[in-house]
CSV table of C-alpha atoms and ligand atoms in Angstrom, one decimal:
chain,number,residue,atom,x,y,z
A,1,UNK,CA,17.8,-30.9,-13.6
A,2,UNK,CA,16.1,-30.0,-16.9
A,3,UNK,CA,13.6,-27.3,-15.8
A,4,UNK,CA,11.5,-27.8,-18.9
A,5,UNK,CA,10.8,-31.4,-17.7
A,6,UNK,CA,8.7,-30.1,-14.8
A,7,UNK,CA,7.2,-26.9,-16.0
A,8,UNK,CA,4.1,-27.0,-13.7
A,9,UNK,CA,6.2,-27.5,-10.5
A,10,UNK,CA,8.6,-24.8,-11.5
A,11,UNK,CA,5.7,-22.4,-12.1
A,12,UNK,CA,4.1,-23.2,-8.8
A,13,UNK,CA,7.4,-22.6,-7.0
A,14,UNK,CA,7.7,-19.2,-8.6
A,15,UNK,CA,4.2,-18.3,-7.6
A,16,UNK,CA,4.8,-19.4,-4.0
A,17,UNK,CA,8.1,-17.7,-3.6
A,18,UNK,CA,8.2,-14.9,-1.1
A,19,UNK,CA,8.9,-11.6,-2.8
A,20,UNK,CA,12.3,-10.2,-1.6
A,21,UNK,CA,14.1,-6.9,-1.9
A,22,UNK,CA,16.8,-8.3,-4.2
A,23,UNK,CA,14.0,-9.8,-6.4
A,24,UNK,CA,12.4,-6.4,-6.7
A,25,UNK,CA,15.7,-4.6,-7.2
A,26,UNK,CA,16.4,-6.8,-10.2
A,27,UNK,CA,13.0,-6.4,-11.7
A,28,UNK,CA,13.6,-4.0,-14.5
A,29,UNK,CA,10.8,-4.6,-17.0
A,30,UNK,CA,13.3,-4.4,-19.9
A,31,UNK,CA,15.0,-7.5,-18.4
A,32,UNK,CA,12.1,-9.5,-17.0
A,33,UNK,CA,9.4,-8.6,-19.5
A,34,UNK,CA,7.0,-8.3,-16.5
A,35,UNK,CA,5.7,-5.2,-14.7
A,36,UNK,CA,5.8,-5.0,-10.9
A,37,UNK,CA,2.4,-4.6,-9.2
A,38,UNK,CA,2.1,-2.7,-6.0
A,39,UNK,CA,-1.0,-1.8,-4.1
A,40,UNK,CA,-1.6,-0.2,-0.7
A,41,UNK,CA,-3.1,-2.0,2.3
A,42,UNK,CA,-3.7,-0.9,5.8
A,43,UNK,CA,-5.0,-3.9,7.6
A,44,UNK,CA,-4.9,-7.7,7.6
A,45,UNK,CA,-8.0,-8.4,5.4
A,46,UNK,CA,-6.7,-5.8,2.9
A,47,UNK,CA,-3.3,-7.5,2.8
A,48,UNK,CA,-4.8,-10.9,2.4
A,49,UNK,CA,-7.0,-9.8,-0.5
A,50,UNK,CA,-4.0,-8.1,-2.2
A,51,UNK,CA,-1.9,-11.2,-1.7
A,52,UNK,CA,-4.6,-13.6,-3.0
A,53,UNK,CA,-4.7,-11.3,-6.1
A,54,UNK,CA,-1.0,-12.0,-6.6
A,55,UNK,CA,0.4,-8.5,-6.2
A,56,UNK,CA,4.2,-8.2,-5.7
A,57,UNK,CA,4.4,-5.5,-3.2
A,58,UNK,CA,2.0,-4.3,-0.4
A,59,UNK,CA,2.6,-0.7,0.6
A,60,UNK,CA,1.4,0.4,4.0
A,61,UNK,CA,1.2,4.0,2.6
A,62,UNK,CA,0.9,7.1,4.6
A,63,UNK,CA,-2.2,7.6,2.5
A,64,UNK,CA,-3.5,5.8,5.5
A,65,UNK,CA,-4.0,9.3,6.9
A,66,UNK,CA,-6.5,10.3,4.1
A,67,UNK,CA,-8.0,7.0,3.1
A,68,UNK,CA,-8.6,5.4,6.5
A,69,UNK,CA,-8.1,8.0,9.2
A,70,UNK,CA,-10.1,10.8,7.6
A,71,UNK,CA,-7.4,13.5,7.5
A,72,UNK,CA,-7.1,16.1,4.7
A,73,UNK,CA,-3.5,15.3,3.8
A,74,UNK,CA,-0.8,12.8,4.9
A,75,UNK,CA,0.9,15.2,7.4
A,76,UNK,CA,-0.9,14.1,10.5
A,77,UNK,CA,0.0,10.5,10.5
A,78,UNK,CA,2.6,9.4,13.0
A,79,UNK,CA,5.2,6.6,13.3
A,80,UNK,CA,2.9,5.0,15.9
A,81,UNK,CA,0.0,5.0,13.5
A,82,UNK,CA,2.1,3.6,10.7
A,83,UNK,CA,3.6,0.9,13.0
A,84,UNK,CA,0.1,-0.1,14.2
A,85,UNK,CA,-1.2,-0.6,10.6
A,86,UNK,CA,2.1,-2.2,9.4
A,87,UNK,CA,1.8,-4.8,12.2
A,88,UNK,CA,-1.8,-5.6,11.1
A,89,UNK,CA,-0.7,-6.0,7.4
A,90,UNK,CA,2.3,-8.2,8.5
A,91,UNK,CA,0.0,-10.5,10.5
A,92,UNK,CA,-1.6,-11.5,7.2
A,93,UNK,CA,1.9,-13.0,6.4
A,94,UNK,CA,1.7,-12.0,2.7
A,95,UNK,CA,3.9,-13.5,0.1
A,96,UNK,CA,4.2,-9.9,-1.2
A,97,UNK,CA,7.0,-7.7,0.0
A,98,UNK,CA,5.7,-5.4,2.8
A,99,UNK,CA,6.9,-1.8,2.5
A,100,UNK,CA,6.0,0.8,5.1
A,101,UNK,CA,5.9,4.6,4.5
A,102,UNK,CA,8.0,6.7,6.8
A,103,UNK,CA,5.6,9.6,7.8
A,104,UNK,CA,6.4,13.3,7.6
A,105,UNK,CA,9.0,14.4,10.2
A,106,UNK,CA,10.1,10.9,11.0
A,107,UNK,CA,13.3,11.3,8.9
A,108,UNK,CA,13.8,15.0,8.8
A,109,UNK,CA,15.4,15.9,12.1
A,110,UNK,CA,18.3,13.7,13.1
A,111,UNK,CA,20.1,10.6,11.9
A,112,UNK,CA,19.4,8.9,15.2
A,113,UNK,CA,15.6,9.6,15.0
A,114,UNK,CA,15.6,8.6,11.4
A,115,UNK,CA,17.1,5.2,12.0
A,116,UNK,CA,15.1,4.6,15.1
A,117,UNK,CA,11.9,5.4,13.3
A,118,UNK,CA,12.8,3.2,10.3
A,119,UNK,CA,13.6,0.4,12.8
A,120,UNK,CA,10.2,0.8,14.5
A,121,UNK,CA,8.5,0.0,11.2
A,122,UNK,CA,10.7,-3.0,10.5
A,123,UNK,CA,10.0,-4.3,14.0
A,124,UNK,CA,6.3,-3.9,13.3
A,125,UNK,CA,6.7,-6.3,10.4
A,126,UNK,CA,7.8,-4.3,7.3
A,127,UNK,CA,10.7,-5.6,5.2
A,128,UNK,CA,11.5,-2.2,3.8
A,129,UNK,CA,10.6,1.5,4.2
A,130,UNK,CA,9.7,4.2,1.7
A,131,UNK,CA,10.4,7.9,2.1
A,132,UNK,CA,9.9,11.0,-0.1
A,133,UNK,CA,12.4,13.3,-1.5
A,134,UNK,CA,15.6,13.6,-3.7
A,135,UNK,CA,19.1,14.8,-3.0
A,136,UNK,CA,18.0,16.5,0.2
A,137,UNK,CA,17.2,13.0,1.6
A,138,UNK,CA,20.4,11.2,0.7
A,139,UNK,CA,21.9,11.4,4.2
A,140,UNK,CA,18.7,10.0,5.7
A,141,UNK,CA,18.6,7.2,3.1
A,142,UNK,CA,22.3,6.3,3.6
A,143,UNK,CA,21.9,6.1,7.4
A,144,UNK,CA,18.9,3.8,7.1
A,145,UNK,CA,20.6,1.6,4.5
A,146,UNK,CA,23.7,1.5,6.8
A,147,UNK,CA,21.4,0.0,9.4
A,148,UNK,CA,20.6,-2.8,6.9
A,149,UNK,CA,17.1,-1.5,6.2
A,150,UNK,CA,16.1,-1.4,2.5
A,151,UNK,CA,14.7,1.9,1.3
A,152,UNK,CA,12.3,2.7,-1.5
A,153,UNK,CA,12.5,6.2,-2.8
A,154,UNK,CA,9.6,8.5,-3.9
A,155,UNK,CA,9.9,11.4,-6.3
A,156,UNK,CA,7.7,13.8,-8.2
A,157,UNK,CA,4.4,14.7,-6.6
A,158,UNK,CA,5.4,13.9,-3.1
A,159,UNK,CA,2.3,14.4,-0.9
A,160,UNK,CA,4.3,15.2,2.2
A,161,UNK,CA,5.4,18.4,0.4
A,162,UNK,CA,1.8,19.5,-0.3
A,163,UNK,CA,2.4,23.0,1.2
A,164,UNK,CA,5.7,23.5,-0.5
A,165,UNK,CA,4.2,22.4,-3.9
A,166,UNK,CA,1.1,24.7,-3.3
A,167,UNK,CA,-1.2,21.7,-3.6
A,168,UNK,CA,-1.3,18.2,-5.1
A,169,UNK,CA,0.1,19.3,-8.5
A,170,UNK,CA,1.8,17.4,-11.4
A,171,UNK,CA,5.6,18.0,-11.1
A,172,UNK,CA,8.5,18.1,-13.5
A,173,UNK,CA,6.6,19.7,-16.4
A,174,UNK,CA,9.4,22.0,-17.4
A,175,UNK,CA,12.8,20.9,-18.8
A,176,UNK,CA,14.7,22.2,-15.7
A,177,UNK,CA,12.5,20.5,-13.2
A,178,UNK,CA,12.6,17.3,-15.3
A,179,UNK,CA,16.5,17.4,-15.2
A,180,UNK,CA,16.4,18.0,-11.4
A,181,UNK,CA,14.1,15.0,-11.0
A,182,UNK,CA,16.5,12.8,-13.1
A,183,UNK,CA,19.4,14.0,-11.0
A,184,UNK,CA,17.4,13.2,-7.8
A,185,UNK,CA,16.6,9.7,-9.1
A,186,UNK,CA,20.3,9.0,-9.7
A,187,UNK,CA,21.2,10.3,-6.3
A,188,UNK,CA,18.6,8.0,-4.7
A,189,UNK,CA,20.2,5.0,-6.5
A,190,UNK,CA,23.6,6.2,-5.4
A,191,UNK,CA,22.4,6.3,-1.8
A,192,UNK,CA,21.2,2.7,-2.0
A,193,UNK,CA,17.4,2.8,-2.8
A,194,UNK,CA,16.2,-0.5,-4.3
A,195,UNK,CA,13.3,1.0,-6.2
A,196,UNK,CA,11.8,4.4,-6.8
A,197,UNK,CA,8.1,5.5,-6.8
A,198,UNK,CA,7.4,8.2,-9.5
A,199,UNK,CA,4.2,10.0,-8.7
A,200,UNK,CA,2.4,12.7,-10.7
A,201,UNK,CA,4.9,13.4,-13.5
A,202,UNK,CA,4.6,13.5,-17.3
A,203,UNK,CA,5.1,10.1,-19.0
A,204,UNK,CA,8.1,11.3,-21.0
A,205,UNK,CA,10.0,12.2,-17.8
A,206,UNK,CA,9.1,8.9,-16.2
A,207,UNK,CA,10.4,7.1,-19.2
A,208,UNK,CA,13.6,9.0,-19.1
A,209,UNK,CA,14.1,8.2,-15.4
A,210,UNK,CA,13.2,4.6,-16.0
A,211,UNK,CA,15.7,4.2,-18.8
A,212,UNK,CA,18.4,6.0,-16.8
A,213,UNK,CA,18.4,4.1,-13.4
A,214,UNK,CA,19.3,0.5,-12.8
A,215,UNK,CA,16.6,0.0,-10.1
A,216,UNK,CA,12.9,-0.4,-11.0
A,217,UNK,CA,10.6,2.6,-11.1
A,218,UNK,CA,7.0,2.2,-9.9
A,219,UNK,CA,4.6,4.7,-11.3
A,220,UNK,CA,1.4,6.4,-10.0
A,221,UNK,CA,0.2,9.0,-12.4
A,222,UNK,CA,3.5,8.7,-14.3
A,223,UNK,CA,2.4,6.8,-17.4
A,224,UNK,CA,3.0,3.3,-18.8
A,225,UNK,CA,6.8,3.4,-19.2
A,226,UNK,CA,7.6,2.6,-15.5
A,227,UNK,CA,8.8,-0.8,-14.4
A,228,UNK,CA,5.7,-1.2,-12.3
A,229,UNK,CA,2.5,0.5,-11.2
A,230,UNK,CA,1.0,1.3,-7.8
A,231,UNK,CA,-2.5,2.4,-6.8
A,232,UNK,CA,-4.4,3.0,-3.6
A,233,UNK,CA,-6.5,-0.1,-2.5
A,234,UNK,CA,-9.7,2.0,-1.9
A,235,UNK,CA,-9.4,3.7,-5.3
A,236,UNK,CA,-8.9,0.4,-7.2
A,237,UNK,CA,-11.9,-1.1,-5.5
A,238,UNK,CA,-14.1,2.0,-5.6
A,239,UNK,CA,-14.7,1.9,-1.9
A,240,UNK,CA,-15.4,5.6,-1.6
A,241,UNK,CA,-17.2,8.3,-3.6
A,242,UNK,CA,-14.3,10.8,-3.2
A,243,UNK,CA,-13.1,12.5,-6.3
A,244,UNK,CA,-10.1,10.5,-7.6
A,245,UNK,CA,-7.3,11.8,-9.9
A,246,UNK,CA,-7.4,11.0,-13.6
A,247,UNK,CA,-4.7,8.3,-13.3
A,248,UNK,CA,-6.9,6.1,-11.1
A,249,UNK,CA,-8.8,3.2,-12.8
A,250,UNK,CA,-11.6,1.8,-10.6
A,251,UNK,CA,-11.9,-1.9,-11.1
A,252,UNK,CA,-15.0,-2.3,-8.9
A,253,UNK,CA,-17.6,-0.2,-7.1
A,254,UNK,CA,-17.5,-1.9,-3.8
A,255,UNK,CA,-18.6,1.3,-1.9
A,256,UNK,CA,-22.0,1.2,-3.6
A,257,UNK,CA,-22.3,-2.5,-3.1
A,258,UNK,CA,-21.5,-2.1,0.6
A,259,UNK,CA,-24.1,0.7,1.0
A,260,UNK,CA,-26.7,-1.5,-0.8
A,261,UNK,CA,-25.9,-4.5,1.4
A,262,UNK,CA,-26.1,-2.5,4.6
A,263,UNK,CA,-29.4,-1.0,3.5
A,264,UNK,CA,-30.8,-4.5,3.0
A,265,UNK,CA,-29.5,-5.5,6.4
A,266,UNK,CA,-31.2,-2.5,8.0
A,267,UNK,CA,-34.5,-3.2,6.2
A,268,UNK,CA,-34.4,-6.9,7.3
A,269,UNK,CA,-33.8,-5.9,11.0
A,270,UNK,CA,-36.6,-3.4,10.8
A,271,UNK,CA,-39.1,-5.7,9.1
A,272,UNK,CA,-38.3,-8.6,11.4
A,273,UNK,CA,-36.9,-11.0,8.8
A,274,UNK,CA,-33.4,-10.9,10.4
A,275,UNK,CA,-32.4,-13.0,12.2
A,276,UNK,CA,-34.3,-16.1,10.8
A,277,UNK,CA,-34.7,-19.4,12.6
A,278,UNK,CA,-31.6,-20.8,11.0
A,279,UNK,CA,-29.6,-17.8,12.2
A,280,UNK,CA,-30.7,-18.4,15.8
A,281,UNK,CA,-29.4,-20.6,18.6
A,282,UNK,CA,-32.0,-22.8,20.3
A,283,UNK,CA,-32.2,-24.5,23.7
A,284,UNK,CA,-32.6,-28.3,23.7
A,285,UNK,CA,-36.4,-29.2,24.2
A,286,UNK,CA,-36.0,-30.3,27.9
A,287,UNK,CA,-34.3,-27.1,29.0
A,288,UNK,CA,-36.8,-25.0,27.1
A,289,UNK,CA,-39.7,-26.8,29.0
A,290,UNK,CA,-37.8,-26.3,32.3
A,291,UNK,CA,-37.6,-22.6,31.6
A,292,UNK,CA,-41.1,-22.2,30.3
A,293,UNK,CA,-42.4,-21.6,33.8
A,294,UNK,CA,-40.3,-18.5,34.0
A,295,UNK,CA,-41.9,-16.8,31.0
A,296,UNK,CA,-43.8,-13.9,32.1
A,297,UNK,CA,-42.5,-14.3,35.7
A,298,UNK,CA,-41.3,-10.7,35.7
B,301,KIV,O1,1.0,6.6,0.6
B,301,KIV,C1,0.8,6.1,-0.5
B,301,KIV,O2,-0.3,5.5,-0.7
B,301,KIV,C2,1.8,6.2,-1.5
B,301,KIV,C3,1.5,5.7,-2.8
B,301,KIV,C4,0.4,6.2,-3.5
B,301,KIV,C5,2.7,5.7,-3.7
B,301,KIV,O3,2.8,6.7,-1.2
């Protein structure tokens, strides 16, 4: 069939097509001319909103800990927490690929635990898992890939290493550290990762990695040269007042809008204008009359 004869139908089919791991793996920007878009989501409405916006990948990030559950860092979140929220995201049945973060200590102890924990996230509805670290995580990645579970890597400012890094600090700023990161990226590809998140590193290092590996890189605070970008849902939408890093662009101020809306609601309740007659259920006239004798009976 001549594809150019039905361009609208072909375009619609592309838009509707479920995003798969092989599709993402082959999405180097230099080849497709298109950047991958990833955003976090932690529940069904968030996943539906992200999907309606046409993102490629929904990440159930362990940022859940800080953004939704109120912890100071990501270390307190458990496999059970991640599975609970992954299931909620998956129930939205997004067209986007659903990737779930493996939390700290879920892939650090034994191969059996690692594979079992990855499987728990897949059984909750994720199609792939993400984990942090370089060459020190190759054995874990290989064991998960061996169980037919796709793995996304994560290098640079890896929040699960907050104490080892001495805080949330930009990484790979020196030549030696940049070379180490490049070697780590190659090791992740060798172990079977289908994509790599690059977080909090200088743009030149991200460009070097992006040009050196055959799988797509997805940046967050890593400059524009990556094959895609990821941001946290609540940061993009300005849902909170918290101080955000300089790489965050807020596309809305929904937090202020929400406060304003709830303030109006509170005012309306207090001044008696909510609920109105239209917002109230009524008895049919006969029943109301029957009951009228009861008014004031107490
Ligand atoms: O947990 C998360 O949200 C992440 C992204 C920011 C990459 O890992």
